[in-house]
Amino acid sequence: MPSSLPLSRRRLLAATAASFALGALPAGFMSARAQSLIQRPVKIVVPFSPGTGMDSLARIVGQQLQQRSGQPAVVENRVGASGNIGSQVVATSAPDGYTLMVTANTFVMTPPLYKNVPYDVVKDFAPIGQMALGQMVLAIHPSVKAANLKEFIAQAKAQPGKIDYASPGNGTPQHLAMESFKLAAGININHIPYKGSGGAVQDLLGGTVGAMIMPVHTALPFLADKRIRVLGLTGAERSSMAPQIATLAEQGVSGFEVDLWYGMYAPAKTPPEMVKHLNTELNQILADPAVRETIQKQGMVVRTGTPEALAQLTAKDLARWTKVIEDAKIQPE
């Protein structure tokens, strides 16, 4: 694959090729098709652009769902308003199980940032199940004279407002994760929002900004080249991709743990038997070793569960990020 292609385009092509490479139907797929409640084409809405983690997941899972049911599963990217446009499409669709959404925890972060969100993330959606976890790290440019997390916090406290940090935009998980970290660490650093990850990462590498929270698989090549310094993982556990990197909690900043999580939803009032069937299909697809390996190559770790567990996670994180936004005094748009 030509390296001159944009990163998002390369990731999309890789995910699509990988999903087709899963190819041959494993034993039991024909029986699953015979028992499937899915009797016509399924639309999977992704409220963000092609090449994102949720888009990769939707295409991988959609391909397998199509093989299992014998019905087309089409991924549709409905971009805009930090995911609100695509989410509204699903919220107002017929609750029959044939319109689904694959999204990330941005889903529960953006509503408190907008004054007139036309849906309720708890009342207007039927959770199907969690799909994957994307771990993140706190990275700094080498020009920031801090060898470790403790020194970074000390420098930020000694020079409040002097360090800039980048994010892919207002309301993104990277933005709110850093705001949550600032509150936990008691520091003041400046937010510089970008329109997407590409420019934010490039400016971190160039030293235009001093810090950024980014996916671990994005950071590792730059860490190997010593273009950035990684201070720790933002989540609750270490990463199998880089087990030598300690979490921020292990280093004394607790009550802050943040990962990217991905899940599948349907419109509210989708029949319970269809929700249960879709959850079973999703969990069986994600249990396949070839699928798990493909997802891991996209920088994510499979995480599955019940619709009830995703409903609890949705409500808990909505309350959490609403409080972070209020405490950080981030104004709704």
Coordinates of C-alpha atoms in Angstrom, one line a residue:
M1 CA 0.0 0.0 0.0
P2 CA 1.6 3.3 -1.0
S3 CA 2.8 5.3 2.0
S4 CA 1.8 8.5 0.3
L5 CA -1.8 7.8 1.0
P6 CA -3.3 9.7 4.0
L7 CA -3.3 7.8 7.2
S8 CA -7.2 7.7 7.4
R9 CA -7.4 6.3 3.9
R10 CA -4.7 3.7 4.6
R11 CA -6.5 2.6 7.7
L12 CA -9.8 2.4 5.8
L13 CA -8.3 0.3 3.0
A14 CA -6.5 -1.9 5.5
A15 CA -9.7 -2.5 7.6
T16 CA -11.8 -3.2 4.5
A17 CA -9.2 -5.6 3.0
A18 CA -8.8 -7.3 6.4
S19 CA -12.6 -7.8 6.7
F20 CA -12.8 -9.5 3.3
A21 CA -9.7 -11.6 4.2
L22 CA -11.6 -13.1 7.0
G23 CA -13.4 -14.7 4.1
A24 CA -14.3 -18.4 4.5
L25 CA -17.3 -19.1 6.6
P26 CA -16.3 -20.9 9.8
A27 CA -18.2 -24.0 11.0
G28 CA -21.6 -23.1 12.3
F29 CA -22.0 -20.0 10.2
M30 CA -24.6 -21.7 7.9
S31 CA -26.6 -22.8 10.8
A32 CA -26.4 -19.3 12.3
R33 CA -27.7 -18.0 8.9
A34 CA -30.7 -20.3 9.1
Q35 CA -31.6 -19.1 12.6
S36 CA -31.0 -15.4 12.0
L37 CA -33.8 -12.9 12.7
I38 CA -32.2 -10.6 10.1
Q39 CA -34.3 -11.0 7.0
R40 CA -33.4 -7.9 5.0
P41 CA -30.5 -5.5 4.5
V42 CA -29.0 -3.8 7.6
K43 CA -27.6 -0.2 7.6
I44 CA -24.8 0.5 10.1
V45 CA -24.4 4.2 10.6
V46 CA -21.0 5.6 11.7
P47 CA -21.3 9.2 12.8
F48 CA -17.7 10.0 11.9
S49 CA -15.5 9.8 8.8
P50 CA -14.0 6.8 7.1
G51 CA -10.7 5.6 8.6
T52 CA -11.7 6.2 12.3
G53 CA -11.6 3.3 14.8
M54 CA -15.4 3.1 14.8
D55 CA -15.5 3.0 11.0
S56 CA -13.0 0.1 11.0
L57 CA -15.1 -1.8 13.5
A58 CA -18.3 -1.2 11.6
R59 CA -16.8 -2.6 8.4
I60 CA -15.2 -5.6 10.0
V61 CA -18.4 -6.5 12.0
G62 CA -20.7 -5.6 9.1
Q63 CA -18.9 -8.0 6.8
Q64 CA -19.2 -10.9 9.2
L65 CA -22.9 -10.0 10.0
Q66 CA -23.6 -10.2 6.3
Q67 CA -22.0 -13.6 6.0
R68 CA -23.9 -14.9 9.0
S69 CA -27.3 -13.6 8.0
G70 CA -27.1 -13.8 4.2
Q71 CA -28.3 -10.2 4.1
P72 CA -26.3 -7.1 3.0
A73 CA -24.9 -5.0 5.8
V74 CA -24.0 -1.5 4.5
V75 CA -21.9 1.0 6.4
E76 CA -23.0 4.6 6.0
N77 CA -20.8 7.5 7.3
R78 CA -23.0 10.4 8.4
V79 CA -20.5 13.0 9.5
G80 CA -21.0 16.3 11.2
A81 CA -21.5 18.2 14.5
S82 CA -19.1 16.0 16.4
G83 CA -21.2 12.9 15.7
N84 CA -24.6 14.5 16.5
I85 CA -25.9 14.3 12.9
G86 CA -25.3 10.5 12.5
S87 CA -26.6 9.8 16.0
Q88 CA -29.8 11.7 15.3
V89 CA -30.3 9.7 12.1
V90 CA -30.3 6.5 14.2
A91 CA -32.4 8.0 17.0
T92 CA -35.2 8.8 14.6
S93 CA -35.0 5.6 12.5
A94 CA -37.6 2.8 12.7
P95 CA -36.9 0.7 15.8
D96 CA -36.8 -2.6 13.9
G97 CA -33.2 -3.7 14.3
Y98 CA -32.3 -2.8 10.7
T99 CA -30.6 0.5 11.4
L100 CA -27.7 0.3 13.8
M101 CA -24.9 2.6 15.0
V102 CA -21.3 2.0 15.8
T103 CA -19.8 4.8 17.8
A104 CA -17.3 5.6 20.5
N105 CA -17.6 7.3 23.9
T106 CA -17.7 10.6 22.1
F107 CA -21.4 9.7 22.0
V108 CA -21.7 10.6 25.7
M109 CA -19.2 13.4 25.7
T110 CA -20.6 15.8 23.1
P111 CA -24.3 16.3 24.3
P112 CA -23.2 18.4 27.3
L113 CA -21.2 20.6 24.9
Y114 CA -24.1 21.5 22.7
K115 CA -27.1 23.6 23.7
N116 CA -29.7 21.9 21.5
V117 CA -28.9 18.2 21.0
P118 CA -32.0 16.7 19.3
Y119 CA -31.9 13.4 21.1
D120 CA -31.3 11.8 24.5
V121 CA -28.4 9.3 24.6
V122 CA -30.1 7.3 27.3
K123 CA -33.8 7.4 26.3
D124 CA -33.5 7.4 22.5
F125 CA -31.2 4.4 22.0
A126 CA -31.2 0.7 22.7
P127 CA -27.7 -0.5 23.5
I128 CA -26.7 -3.7 21.8
G129 CA -23.2 -4.3 23.2
Q130 CA -19.7 -3.0 23.7
M131 CA -17.3 -3.9 21.0
A132 CA -13.7 -2.8 21.7
L133 CA -11.4 -0.6 23.8
G134 CA -8.8 1.8 22.4
Q135 CA -6.1 2.6 24.9
M136 CA -4.4 6.1 25.0
V137 CA -1.2 7.6 26.3
L138 CA -0.1 11.1 27.5
A139 CA 2.7 12.1 25.3
I140 CA 4.9 15.2 25.3
H141 CA 7.4 16.7 22.8
P142 CA 11.1 16.4 23.9
S143 CA 11.4 20.2 24.1
V144 CA 9.3 19.9 27.3
K145 CA 12.0 19.3 29.9
A146 CA 10.3 16.6 31.8
A147 CA 11.7 13.1 32.0
N148 CA 8.6 11.6 33.7
L149 CA 5.0 12.4 34.8
K150 CA 6.1 13.8 38.1
E151 CA 8.4 16.3 36.5
F152 CA 5.8 17.3 33.9
I153 CA 3.2 18.0 36.6
A154 CA 5.8 20.0 38.6
Q155 CA 6.7 22.1 35.5
A156 CA 3.1 22.7 34.7
K157 CA 2.4 23.9 38.2
A158 CA 5.5 26.1 38.2
Q159 CA 4.5 27.7 34.9
P160 CA 0.7 27.7 34.7
G161 CA -0.7 28.3 31.3
K162 CA 2.7 28.1 29.6
I163 CA 2.3 24.6 28.0
D164 CA -0.1 24.1 25.1
Y165 CA -1.7 20.7 24.3
A166 CA -3.4 19.6 21.1
S167 CA -6.6 17.6 20.6
P168 CA -8.5 16.5 17.4
G169 CA -11.2 19.0 18.4
N170 CA -13.6 20.2 21.1
G171 CA -15.5 17.5 22.8
T172 CA -13.3 14.6 21.5
P173 CA -12.2 11.9 24.0
Q174 CA -8.6 13.3 23.8
H175 CA -9.8 16.8 24.7
L176 CA -12.0 15.7 27.6
A177 CA -9.4 13.2 28.8
M178 CA -6.8 15.9 29.1
E179 CA -9.3 18.2 30.9
S180 CA -10.0 15.4 33.3
F181 CA -6.3 14.8 33.8
K182 CA -5.8 18.6 34.5
L183 CA -8.4 18.5 37.2
A184 CA -6.9 15.3 38.8
A185 CA -3.3 16.6 38.6
G186 CA -4.2 20.2 39.6
I187 CA -2.5 21.8 36.6
N188 CA -3.3 24.5 34.1
I189 CA -2.2 23.9 30.4
N190 CA -3.8 25.4 27.3
H191 CA -6.1 23.6 24.9
I192 CA -5.4 24.0 21.2
P193 CA -8.2 22.2 19.2
Y194 CA -7.5 21.0 15.7
K195 CA -9.8 19.7 13.0
G196 CA -8.9 16.1 13.2
S197 CA -5.9 14.1 14.5
G198 CA -3.5 14.6 11.6
G199 CA -2.7 18.2 12.2
A200 CA -2.6 17.8 16.0
V201 CA -0.1 14.9 15.8
Q202 CA 2.1 16.7 13.3
D203 CA 2.3 19.8 15.5
L204 CA 3.2 17.7 18.5
L205 CA 6.0 16.1 16.5
G206 CA 7.2 19.5 15.4
G207 CA 7.1 21.0 18.9
T208 CA 4.4 23.6 18.1
V209 CA 2.4 22.1 21.0
G210 CA 4.0 20.5 24.0
A211 CA 1.6 17.7 24.9
M212 CA -1.3 15.5 23.6
I213 CA -3.3 12.5 24.6
M214 CA -3.3 10.0 21.7
P215 CA -4.0 6.3 20.9
V216 CA -1.2 4.1 22.0
H217 CA -0.7 2.5 18.6
T218 CA -0.4 6.0 17.1
A219 CA 2.2 6.9 19.6
L220 CA 4.5 3.9 19.6
P221 CA 6.3 4.5 16.3
F222 CA 7.1 8.1 17.3
L223 CA 8.2 6.9 20.7
A224 CA 10.6 4.4 19.0
D225 CA 12.0 7.3 16.9
K226 CA 12.3 9.4 20.1
R227 CA 10.2 12.1 18.5
I228 CA 7.9 12.1 21.6
R229 CA 8.2 11.1 25.2
V230 CA 5.4 9.0 26.6
L231 CA 4.5 9.7 30.3
G232 CA 2.0 7.0 30.8
L233 CA -1.2 5.2 29.8
T234 CA -4.5 7.0 30.6
G235 CA -6.5 3.9 31.3
A236 CA -6.9 1.5 34.2
E237 CA -4.5 -1.2 32.8
R238 CA -1.3 -1.5 30.9
S239 CA -1.3 -2.2 27.2
S240 CA -0.3 -5.6 25.7
M241 CA 1.2 -3.5 22.8
A242 CA 3.6 -1.7 25.3
P243 CA 3.6 -3.5 28.7
Q244 CA 6.6 -1.4 29.8
I245 CA 4.5 1.8 29.9
A246 CA 3.0 2.4 33.3
T247 CA -0.5 3.9 33.8
L248 CA -0.9 7.4 35.2
A249 CA -2.7 5.8 38.1
E250 CA 0.3 3.7 38.9
Q251 CA 2.3 6.9 39.0
G252 CA 0.0 8.7 41.5
V253 CA -2.7 10.4 39.4
S254 CA -5.8 8.4 40.3
G255 CA -9.5 9.0 39.7
F256 CA -8.8 9.9 36.1
E257 CA -8.7 6.6 34.1
V258 CA -9.9 7.2 30.5
D259 CA -10.0 4.8 27.5
L260 CA -11.7 5.0 24.2
W261 CA -14.6 2.6 24.2
Y262 CA -16.7 1.5 21.2
G263 CA -20.2 0.2 21.1
M264 CA -23.2 -0.7 19.0
Y265 CA -26.7 0.9 19.4
A266 CA -30.1 0.7 17.8
P267 CA -33.1 3.1 18.1
A268 CA -35.0 2.9 21.3
K269 CA -38.0 0.6 21.4
T270 CA -36.3 -1.9 19.1
P271 CA -37.9 -5.3 20.1
P272 CA -36.1 -7.0 22.9
E273 CA -35.8 -10.3 21.0
M274 CA -34.0 -8.4 18.2
V275 CA -31.7 -6.6 20.7
K276 CA -30.9 -10.0 22.2
H277 CA -30.3 -11.6 18.8
L278 CA -28.0 -8.7 17.7
N279 CA -26.1 -8.9 20.9
T280 CA -25.6 -12.6 20.4
E281 CA -24.5 -12.1 16.8
L282 CA -22.1 -9.3 17.8
N283 CA -20.5 -11.3 20.6
Q284 CA -20.0 -14.4 18.5
I285 CA -18.5 -12.4 15.7
L286 CA -16.1 -10.7 18.2
A287 CA -15.2 -14.0 19.7
D288 CA -13.7 -15.3 16.4
P289 CA -9.9 -15.4 16.7
A290 CA -9.4 -14.0 13.1
V291 CA -11.8 -11.1 13.9
R292 CA -10.0 -10.3 17.2
E293 CA -6.6 -10.3 15.4
T294 CA -7.9 -8.0 12.7
I295 CA -9.2 -5.6 15.3
Q296 CA -6.0 -5.7 17.3
K297 CA -4.1 -4.7 14.2
Q298 CA -6.3 -1.6 14.1
G299 CA -5.0 -0.7 17.5
M300 CA -8.0 -1.9 19.6
V301 CA -8.7 -4.7 22.0
V302 CA -12.0 -6.6 21.8
R303 CA -14.4 -6.0 24.7
T304 CA -17.8 -7.5 24.7
G305 CA -20.8 -7.6 27.1
T306 CA -24.6 -7.4 27.5
P307 CA -26.9 -4.7 26.4
E308 CA -27.5 -3.9 30.1
A309 CA -23.8 -3.5 30.7
L310 CA -23.5 -1.0 27.8
A311 CA -26.6 0.8 29.1
Q312 CA -25.0 1.2 32.5
L313 CA -21.7 2.4 30.9
T314 CA -23.6 4.9 28.8
A315 CA -25.4 6.5 31.7
K316 CA -22.4 6.4 34.0
D317 CA -20.1 8.1 31.5
L318 CA -22.7 10.7 30.5
A319 CA -22.9 11.8 34.1
R320 CA -19.1 11.7 34.5
W321 CA -18.3 13.8 31.4
T322 CA -21.1 16.3 32.2
K323 CA -19.4 16.9 35.5
V324 CA -15.9 17.2 33.9
I325 CA -17.3 19.8 31.5
E326 CA -18.9 21.7 34.3
D327 CA -15.8 21.5 36.5
A328 CA -13.5 22.5 33.7
K329 CA -15.8 25.4 32.8
I330 CA -16.1 24.4 29.2
Q331 CA -18.8 26.4 27.6
P332 CA -21.5 24.7 25.4
E333 CA -21.6 25.7 21.8

